[in-house]
Amino acid sequence: MELESLLSLVTLASLILYALMGGADFGGGIWDLVASGPRAARQREKISDAIAPIWEANHVWLILIVVLLFTAWPKAFAVIMTALHIPITLMLVGIVLRGTAFVFRKYDSKRDKVQRRWSQLFGISSAFTPIVQGMSLGALTTGAIRIKNGILDTGFFAGWLTPFAIGCGFFALGLFAFLAATYLTVDAEDDPALQRDFQIRALISGAALLPLALIVFLASKEGAPEMHSGLTAWWAPLLLAWTSVSAIIVFIALFLRKFRLARLAAIVQVTSILTGWCVAQYPHLLYPDLTITNTAAPQTTLRLLAIALGIGALVLLPSLYYLFYIFKRQPST
Amino acid sequence: MIFAALVATGFVVAGVHAYYLLKESRSEFHRAAFTIAATLGCICIPLQVITGDLAARRVAKLQPAKLAAMEAHYHTANGAPLIIGGIPDSEQMEVRYGIEIPKVLSLLVGNSLNAEVSGLDKFPRDQWPNVKLVHWSFDLMVGCGVFLLFIAAASGYRLLRRRSIFQARWLLKLYLIATPVGLLAIEFGWFVTEFGRQPWVIYGIMRTGAAATPMPGLIIPFTVFTLIYIFLSVVLVFLLKRQFSFAESPELRKHHGT
């Protein structure tokens, strides 16, 4: 397998892991923002407890994606970062505000109006950031961003303000909220009333995904023709099957209160969706001008990068496993 | 840079707690915090001096134009003097009003009193960095470092004589003055690095102008990021003040039985 393809697989894996872990962080913030009902305070506390030990580690995957992009495909990095400068800056602002609001809320000593402001800031930035993230990813497939003589030709505003990209943004929002809700049903195992709250939220957000996905698919006909044809290619039914079946399993499992199964199925569902998106794009990084081969760094760089990733994985993966093991295993009663 | 960061944060935290100790020298909270921070800063500053020297030697080898600008060294010479301060004049290729210490630059760079040190005259005029900026930044950085080194030495000496630092108000005042000095030293150091490398962005290969983005309107992201950093700094100060007032609050005192 060529190095470019191998590295793009690693990038896809990193994207999926970011969605599954960092995305759930954002989802937690969204539920924090709209916490309601008699148990709102307990919901917020449960979300905070779930996120607090691992949130910094979760966003490592985003950094990995960016680093992979600029090391392995520097020309693509230059164009994408310039063309999508505005949504990416907004994403950065959202991530920074969200992180600081979360930490300051947690470690600030007094419980007063200032604390509530931090909560609001945390919630709003958690809801806002997935939208611009989705918009950025969607913009890559619209074909509205073009280069001429190796330099970006279409300015700062092309691609990400199209209906398709905006649809992707809201779809990402719904996806992360849905994912977080399924995780939280498992995290709230010690509190049946709370668990029921999150069960309802998971069902609602999961159901909302269907119309959102439909909107994105319809928008892709005009807005992202390559994606549209990709979604109707030979392998598409397979991935579509994976997505649909896991979605159905999620709903059934939620109804039957088999929350661990629901969580697993939600993970499979998100993975299939992202894999589908990537495969529909392959081999383009930025449709239609940039592919993983015509923007790749020299072979030496790619080789060194692959080696570095291998060594890094040896350190990172066991550490991550250990982190989750300590903070996420259910206490034995 | 690791030691520089530890020095800077150590002295910032120590300085803040020195302020509170000058008001109330008995506070357990501030004594403990001061001790931790000051120890870190004072241990790391001599280490920083060592790594700084190693870094300068590397610069002399890899980016000799930067070293020449740092030291305002215009004319290649054996037995080159160390020039502290002064006003470099790139037209006349001389430094006015500087303090010259003979032979020391050759000693530092080449390990011998008569080693040759390349001056700016070895490079084409359009490849010279701005000597004023680089030289002054360098001297300010070293000056900050020497100041912190002195504080570390004074603290160490007092401890050797088994006298408490908390009783020496003059030393606490020095720590207070030193609060921003570590961070300033880091900033000046980065000025040296970045201004000294000009006009190159990749030394000897690519000039800075060639690397700049062609997109217009960069004043907007510049302003946005500046505002974000200002916001975060203000918030940080606000929160730290809240932390301190809580740490000194009557409820906590009762809890700790102070």
XYZ file of C-alpha atoms in Angstrom:
591
model
C 0.000 0.000 0.000
C 1.338 3.431 -0.814
C 2.327 5.684 2.004
C -0.183 8.327 0.967
C -3.051 5.887 1.286
C -1.736 4.506 4.561
C -1.448 7.980 6.018
C -4.898 8.906 4.793
C -6.230 5.833 6.611
C -4.548 7.069 9.772
C -6.092 10.496 9.235
C -9.530 8.939 8.804
C -9.007 6.924 11.994
C -8.010 10.086 13.780
C -11.113 11.881 12.479
C -13.351 9.047 13.645
C -11.712 8.952 17.075
C -12.098 12.721 17.328
C -15.780 12.462 16.534
C -16.288 9.593 18.959
C -14.449 11.227 21.856
C -14.109 14.951 21.260
C -17.489 15.052 19.566
C -19.085 13.492 22.616
C -17.421 16.199 24.703
C -19.169 18.824 22.620
C -22.384 16.851 22.879
C -22.070 16.865 26.641
C -21.777 20.632 26.554
C -24.893 20.857 24.399
C -26.916 18.829 26.896
C -25.462 20.986 29.648
C -26.784 24.055 27.841
C -30.313 22.656 27.410
C -30.506 20.790 30.706
C -34.083 20.973 31.846
C -36.610 19.430 34.135
C -36.422 18.767 37.866
C -33.068 17.045 37.607
C -31.256 19.730 35.571
C -28.571 20.332 38.190
C -27.862 16.617 38.512
C -27.690 16.302 34.734
C -25.081 19.062 34.610
C -23.083 17.462 37.374
C -23.141 14.063 35.710
C -22.003 15.606 32.407
C -19.216 17.501 34.159
C -18.048 14.359 35.943
C -18.084 12.410 32.707
C -16.101 14.983 30.734
C -13.677 16.365 33.315
C -11.015 13.632 33.499
C -10.670 13.064 29.752
C -11.591 16.164 27.824
C -8.062 17.397 27.183
C -6.979 13.999 25.916
C -9.962 13.837 23.572
C -8.959 16.877 21.597
C -5.529 15.441 20.893
C -7.078 13.778 17.855
C -7.863 17.116 16.248
C -4.253 18.159 16.698
C -3.178 14.876 15.131
C -5.372 15.505 12.083
C -3.911 18.984 11.598
C -0.342 17.751 12.043
C -0.903 14.868 9.613
C -2.330 17.316 7.092
C 0.540 19.750 7.167
C 3.264 17.131 7.331
C 2.005 14.703 4.719
C 0.111 17.039 2.395
C 1.558 20.523 2.907
C 0.181 22.019 -0.314
C -3.310 20.899 0.616
C -2.837 22.227 4.138
C -1.832 25.651 2.813
C -4.849 25.906 0.511
C -7.411 24.472 2.930
C -6.267 26.578 5.860
C -6.367 29.731 3.758
C -9.694 29.024 2.082
C -11.400 27.946 5.295
C -9.606 30.481 7.457
C -12.800 31.981 8.807
C -14.677 28.833 9.894
C -11.472 27.320 11.258
C -10.707 30.461 13.255
C -14.268 30.390 14.576
C -13.731 26.750 15.494
C -10.559 27.696 17.358
C -12.345 30.462 19.211
C -15.085 28.004 20.145
C -12.609 25.393 21.357
C -10.605 27.915 23.386
C -13.667 29.470 25.000
C -15.158 26.070 25.693
C -12.015 24.720 27.305
C -11.421 27.772 29.444
C -15.067 28.008 30.488
C -15.019 24.374 31.520
C -11.805 24.640 33.528
C -12.689 27.946 35.135
C -16.115 26.660 36.042
C -14.629 23.571 37.617
C -11.835 25.212 39.555
C -13.435 28.498 40.453
C -14.132 28.422 44.143
C -17.272 30.455 44.623
C -20.661 29.259 43.513
C -22.326 32.398 42.238
C -23.433 34.314 39.201
C -19.961 34.125 37.643
C -20.136 30.320 37.706
C -23.425 30.400 35.824
C -21.860 32.660 33.192
C -19.108 30.133 32.670
C -21.740 27.426 32.278
C -23.518 29.422 29.632
C -20.290 30.138 27.796
C -19.363 26.467 27.982
C -22.709 25.390 26.607
C -22.916 27.954 23.825
C -19.410 27.300 22.550
C -20.038 23.541 22.740
C -23.071 23.982 20.513
C -21.427 26.412 18.134
C -18.146 24.634 17.450
C -19.529 21.404 15.911
C -21.480 23.517 13.440
C -18.369 25.226 12.065
C -16.495 21.937 12.142
C -19.189 20.324 10.009
C -19.231 23.335 7.721
C -15.459 23.116 7.202
C -15.571 19.417 6.355
C -18.565 19.918 4.101
C -16.861 22.778 2.292
C -14.099 20.418 1.179
C -16.510 18.433 -0.980
C -18.531 21.231 -2.536
C -16.053 21.889 -5.316
C -16.523 25.601 -4.744
C -12.943 26.087 -3.577
C -10.561 26.234 -6.522
C -6.900 26.889 -7.029
C -5.089 28.441 -9.960
C -1.343 28.025 -10.458
C -1.095 26.436 -7.051
C -2.611 29.404 -5.255
C -6.104 29.738 -3.847
C -8.383 31.470 -6.297
C -11.734 31.713 -4.591
C -11.138 33.864 -1.528
C -12.129 33.473 2.112
C -15.853 32.857 1.708
C -16.269 30.139 -0.874
C -17.589 26.703 -0.039
C -18.483 26.882 3.615
C -21.492 29.175 3.262
C -23.347 26.851 0.885
C -26.533 25.036 1.959
C -24.716 21.728 1.772
C -21.933 22.830 4.114
C -24.348 24.453 6.542
C -26.404 21.259 6.474
C -23.274 19.280 7.328
C -22.681 21.661 10.210
C -26.064 21.039 11.772
C -25.783 17.356 11.073
C -22.500 17.299 13.023
C -24.241 19.131 15.860
C -27.008 16.522 15.983
C -24.548 13.657 15.665
C -22.414 14.814 18.585
C -25.432 15.470 20.774
C -26.794 12.029 19.953
C -23.468 10.343 20.685
C -23.084 12.140 24.003
C -26.590 11.202 25.082
C -25.941 7.488 24.476
C -22.664 7.684 26.412
C -24.393 9.471 29.263
C -27.034 6.761 29.616
C -24.213 4.389 30.505
C -22.456 6.940 32.739
C -25.697 7.513 34.648
C -26.125 3.855 35.565
C -26.143 4.697 39.247
C -29.087 7.060 38.929
C -32.132 5.537 37.179
C -34.112 8.784 36.935
C -31.146 10.531 35.343
C -30.617 7.585 33.063
C -34.187 7.921 31.843
C -33.550 11.624 31.137
C -30.604 10.800 28.923
C -32.451 7.908 27.311
C -35.154 10.321 26.165
C -32.567 12.777 24.909
C -30.771 10.039 22.984
C -34.005 8.978 21.338
C -34.946 12.533 20.404
C -31.539 13.473 18.984
C -31.260 10.138 17.205
C -34.631 10.695 15.588
C -33.617 14.228 14.573
C -30.666 12.790 12.679
C -32.926 11.249 10.076
C -34.405 14.467 8.641
C -31.005 16.166 8.974
C -29.331 13.400 6.970
C -32.051 13.668 4.357
C -31.525 17.417 4.053
C -27.788 16.934 3.625
C -28.345 14.248 0.996
C -30.755 16.437 -0.947
C -28.439 19.439 -0.683
C -25.567 17.369 -1.980
C -27.233 16.942 -5.370
C -26.471 20.572 -6.251
C -23.976 21.511 -3.598
C -21.617 18.561 -3.642
C -22.141 16.566 -6.822
C -19.144 14.312 -6.260
C -20.399 13.377 -2.826
C -23.826 12.729 -4.285
C -22.461 10.387 -6.921
C -20.218 8.852 -4.292
C -23.216 8.083 -2.158
C -24.747 6.225 -5.057
C -21.628 4.234 -6.005
C -21.212 0.472 -5.734
C -19.965 0.339 -2.162
C -22.440 2.934 -0.935
C -25.231 0.454 -0.187
C -22.837 -1.437 2.070
C -21.949 1.561 4.197
C -25.545 2.718 4.088
C -26.554 -0.687 5.397
C -24.067 -0.464 8.250
C -25.336 2.991 9.151
C -28.997 2.063 8.968
C -28.705 -1.239 10.789
C -26.689 0.282 13.613
C -29.173 3.154 13.831
C -32.034 0.678 14.159
C -30.110 -1.263 16.797
C -29.523 1.967 18.726
C -33.233 2.719 18.855
C -34.230 -0.788 19.828
C -31.499 -0.967 22.453
C -32.530 2.376 23.897
C -36.132 1.242 24.175
C -35.111 -2.013 25.775
C -32.807 -0.094 28.163
C -29.788 -2.048 26.936
C -27.632 1.068 27.145
C -24.212 -0.423 26.573
C -25.449 -1.984 23.357
C -26.978 1.354 22.343
C -23.669 3.095 22.958
C -21.781 0.519 20.885
C -24.272 0.752 18.043
C -24.081 4.558 18.107
C -20.311 4.312 17.808
C -20.637 1.981 14.820
C -23.171 4.336 13.271
C -20.926 7.402 13.573
C -17.941 5.435 12.295
C -19.870 4.292 9.216
C -21.061 7.818 8.478
C -17.573 9.286 8.622
C -16.057 6.404 6.692
C -18.726 6.867 4.038
C -17.926 10.544 3.767
C -14.209 9.842 3.424
C -14.605 7.066 0.895
C -16.930 9.248 -1.178
C -14.184 11.888 -1.215
C -11.303 9.512 -1.948
C -8.738 10.351 -3.254
C -9.574 14.050 -3.053
C -8.538 16.160 -0.097
C -10.143 19.191 -1.657
C -12.460 18.457 -4.491
C -11.654 18.761 -7.333
C -8.133 20.106 -7.404
C -6.226 18.484 -4.579
C -5.746 14.759 -4.059
C -3.704 12.794 -1.611
C -1.144 12.113 -4.320
C -0.697 15.461 -6.028
C -0.158 17.361 -2.789
C 1.917 14.779 -0.945
C 5.217 15.594 0.698
C 8.360 13.817 -0.533
C 8.590 10.086 0.171
C 11.277 10.586 2.834
C 8.967 12.808 4.819
C 6.097 10.356 4.511
C 8.330 7.499 5.610
C 9.564 9.392 8.653
C 6.018 10.398 9.483
C 4.845 6.801 9.322
C 7.676 5.720 11.627
C 6.923 8.564 14.041
C 3.256 7.564 14.089
C 4.205 3.986 14.862
C 6.397 4.977 17.785
C 3.881 7.525 18.980
C 1.102 4.965 18.941
C 3.179 2.700 21.195
C 3.237 5.461 23.793
C -0.165 6.994 23.197
C -2.515 4.055 22.920
C -1.613 2.247 26.173
C -1.647 5.597 28.006
C -5.078 6.437 26.648
C -6.351 3.010 27.551
C -5.010 3.460 31.075
C -6.594 6.907 31.354
C -10.003 5.644 30.346
C -9.634 2.551 32.477
C -8.998 4.609 35.607
C -11.673 7.206 35.083
C -14.347 5.399 33.221
C -14.730 2.012 34.787
C -17.864 1.730 36.829
C -17.210 1.552 40.556
C -17.892 -1.886 41.930
C -20.644 -1.687 44.501
C 13.241 27.118 26.299
C 12.051 24.631 28.906
C 14.244 26.181 31.568
C 13.255 29.653 30.418
C 9.587 28.762 30.841
C 10.185 27.305 34.302
C 12.187 30.352 35.335
C 9.548 32.755 34.065
C 6.594 31.009 35.705
C 8.544 30.393 38.899
C 9.357 34.052 39.302
C 5.878 35.230 38.292
C 4.208 33.069 40.922
C 6.903 33.861 43.506
C 6.516 37.574 42.833
C 2.754 37.493 43.268
C 3.068 35.699 46.591
C 5.914 37.981 47.652
C 3.462 40.864 47.260
C 1.063 39.226 49.703
C 3.899 38.260 52.029
C 5.063 41.871 52.204
C 1.575 42.726 53.430
C 1.240 39.798 55.798
C 4.379 37.775 56.345
C 2.777 35.081 58.472
C 0.396 33.643 55.880
C 0.887 29.885 55.573
C -0.719 29.811 52.167
C 1.534 32.460 50.668
C 4.683 31.135 52.335
C 4.109 27.662 50.938
C 3.275 28.940 47.475
C 6.252 31.299 47.445
C 8.633 28.540 48.489
C 7.568 26.180 45.733
C 7.682 28.844 43.011
C 10.911 30.507 44.128
C 12.701 27.176 44.447
C 11.736 26.264 40.905
C 12.803 29.636 39.520
C 16.090 29.814 41.388
C 17.167 26.290 40.492
C 16.354 26.765 36.832
C 17.982 30.152 36.219
C 21.593 28.870 36.418
C 20.542 25.944 34.222
C 19.091 28.450 31.769
C 22.395 30.336 31.701
C 24.170 27.120 30.716
C 21.717 26.184 27.974
C 21.687 29.802 26.798
C 25.431 29.692 26.309
C 25.127 26.412 24.379
C 22.417 27.953 22.212
C 24.558 30.999 21.429
C 27.428 28.768 20.347
C 25.088 26.923 17.994
C 23.869 30.199 16.537
C 27.472 31.262 15.962
C 27.966 28.132 13.881
C 24.637 27.893 12.034
C 23.487 31.500 11.659
C 26.603 33.658 11.957
C 24.796 36.749 10.663
C 22.388 36.491 13.592
C 25.235 36.238 16.076
C 26.967 39.210 14.520
C 23.771 41.252 14.789
C 23.174 40.060 18.367
C 26.575 41.268 19.407
C 26.530 44.322 17.090
C 29.752 42.905 15.685
C 30.368 44.623 12.371
C 33.987 43.840 11.545
C 35.345 40.304 11.372
C 38.214 40.090 13.818
C 40.382 37.900 15.994
C 40.170 38.749 19.663
C 36.723 40.312 19.236
C 35.377 42.413 22.111
C 32.024 41.905 23.812
C 29.883 45.007 23.304
C 27.220 45.739 25.896
C 24.597 48.331 25.058
C 25.471 51.289 22.914
C 23.856 52.521 19.728
C 24.686 50.396 16.664
C 25.015 52.373 13.453
C 24.703 50.170 10.397
C 25.644 52.981 7.993
C 28.985 53.673 9.647
C 29.348 50.045 10.820
C 30.230 51.029 14.347
C 28.699 51.036 17.819
C 28.641 54.333 19.708
C 28.694 54.575 23.496
C 28.849 50.835 24.033
C 30.744 49.200 26.859
C 33.510 47.151 25.259
C 35.099 44.252 27.079
C 38.123 43.195 24.991
C 38.555 39.622 23.715
C 35.493 38.246 25.583
C 33.375 37.612 22.486
C 36.113 35.474 20.948
C 36.364 33.637 24.235
C 32.621 32.939 24.404
C 32.187 31.960 20.766
C 35.506 30.332 19.916
C 36.861 29.246 23.316
C 40.036 31.186 22.744
C 40.960 34.812 23.383
C 42.037 35.245 19.777
C 39.469 33.160 17.908
C 37.987 34.665 14.780
C 34.430 35.900 15.024
C 32.590 36.650 11.762
C 31.279 40.163 11.563
C 28.405 41.537 9.510
C 30.944 42.660 6.910
C 31.066 39.018 5.747
C 27.471 39.201 4.518
C 25.853 41.194 1.719
C 24.186 44.370 2.997
C 20.692 43.248 1.953
C 21.002 40.207 4.198
C 21.657 42.129 7.402
C 19.037 41.978 10.157
C 18.078 45.172 11.974
C 21.104 45.395 14.256
C 19.586 47.887 16.715
C 16.553 45.672 17.393
C 18.527 42.447 17.660
C 21.383 43.825 19.753
C 19.160 45.682 22.222
C 16.820 42.734 22.590
C 19.778 40.478 23.229
C 21.271 42.766 25.862
C 17.907 43.229 27.564
C 17.385 39.468 27.627
C 20.784 38.859 29.180
C 20.246 41.736 31.596
C 16.971 40.210 32.778
C 18.685 36.877 33.210
C 21.519 38.395 35.242
C 19.019 40.169 37.484
C 17.178 36.908 38.163
C 20.489 35.128 38.694
C 21.414 37.707 41.307
C 18.124 37.154 43.132
C 18.691 33.400 43.034
C 22.224 33.813 44.356
C 21.078 36.138 47.138
C 18.336 33.718 48.136
C 20.743 30.796 48.116
C 23.259 32.713 50.185
C 20.670 33.628 52.782
C 19.531 30.046 53.052
C 23.128 28.879 53.442
C 23.439 31.263 56.359
C 20.245 29.730 57.750
C 18.344 33.007 57.648
C 14.741 33.097 56.560
C 13.927 34.813 53.296
C 10.555 35.833 54.696
C 12.272 38.200 57.131
C 14.293 39.935 54.419
C 11.893 42.544 53.088
C 14.464 43.838 50.626
C 14.705 40.395 49.044
C 10.929 40.012 48.895
C 10.759 43.407 47.209
C 13.286 42.185 44.639
C 11.088 39.162 43.966
C 8.160 41.518 43.528
C 10.076 43.602 40.992
C 11.202 40.392 39.284
C 7.629 39.209 38.664
C 7.474 40.122 34.962
C 11.218 39.895 34.345
C 11.312 36.201 33.402
C 8.515 36.665 30.877
C 10.230 39.785 29.520
C 13.431 37.803 29.104
C 11.540 35.198 27.092
C 9.972 37.874 24.899
C 13.314 39.581 24.265
C 14.816 36.195 23.483
C 12.155 35.563 20.861
C 12.795 39.025 19.421
C 16.454 38.046 19.028
C 15.491 34.785 17.342
C 12.963 36.244 14.958
C 14.464 39.664 14.170
C 17.902 38.138 14.028
C 16.922 35.654 11.346
C 15.600 38.354 8.998
C 15.454 38.729 6.074
C 15.216 34.939 5.999
C 12.299 32.842 7.106
C 14.318 29.713 6.327
C 17.904 30.762 6.860
C 19.762 30.956 3.588
C 16.915 29.418 1.588
C 13.757 31.486 1.635
C 13.128 35.110 2.422
C 10.237 36.104 4.657
C 8.470 38.118 1.971
C 8.310 35.065 -0.308
C 6.506 33.008 2.343
C 3.702 35.415 3.169
C 0.124 34.540 2.242
C -1.366 36.312 -0.770
C -4.758 36.707 0.943
C -5.834 40.244 1.873
C -7.544 41.585 4.988
C -5.201 40.016 7.543
C -5.854 42.881 9.944
C -9.115 41.161 10.892
C -7.718 37.854 12.175
C -4.897 39.799 13.790
C -7.381 41.925 15.718
C -9.568 38.959 16.600
C -6.727 36.945 18.069
C -5.350 39.948 19.937
C -8.767 40.542 21.485
C -9.040 36.875 22.462
C -5.669 36.944 24.199
C -6.573 40.150 26.024
C -9.861 38.614 27.103
C -8.146 35.482 28.412
C -5.546 37.522 30.328
C -8.196 39.678 31.988
C -10.197 36.597 32.902
C -7.105 34.910 34.328
C -6.283 37.869 36.572
C -9.883 38.055 37.710
C -9.995 34.359 38.571
C -6.652 34.350 40.369
C -7.831 37.201 42.554
C -10.920 35.189 43.397
C -8.764 32.157 44.217
C -6.576 34.207 46.533
C -9.445 35.863 48.340
C -11.059 32.459 48.821
C -7.805 30.955 50.094
C -7.532 33.690 52.657
C -11.220 33.679 53.502
C -12.460 33.233 57.059
C -14.285 29.980 56.176
C -11.099 28.358 54.964
C -9.148 29.641 57.972
C -11.642 28.107 60.359
C -11.443 24.878 58.417
C -7.656 24.772 58.704
C -7.637 25.891 62.298
C -5.310 28.821 61.574
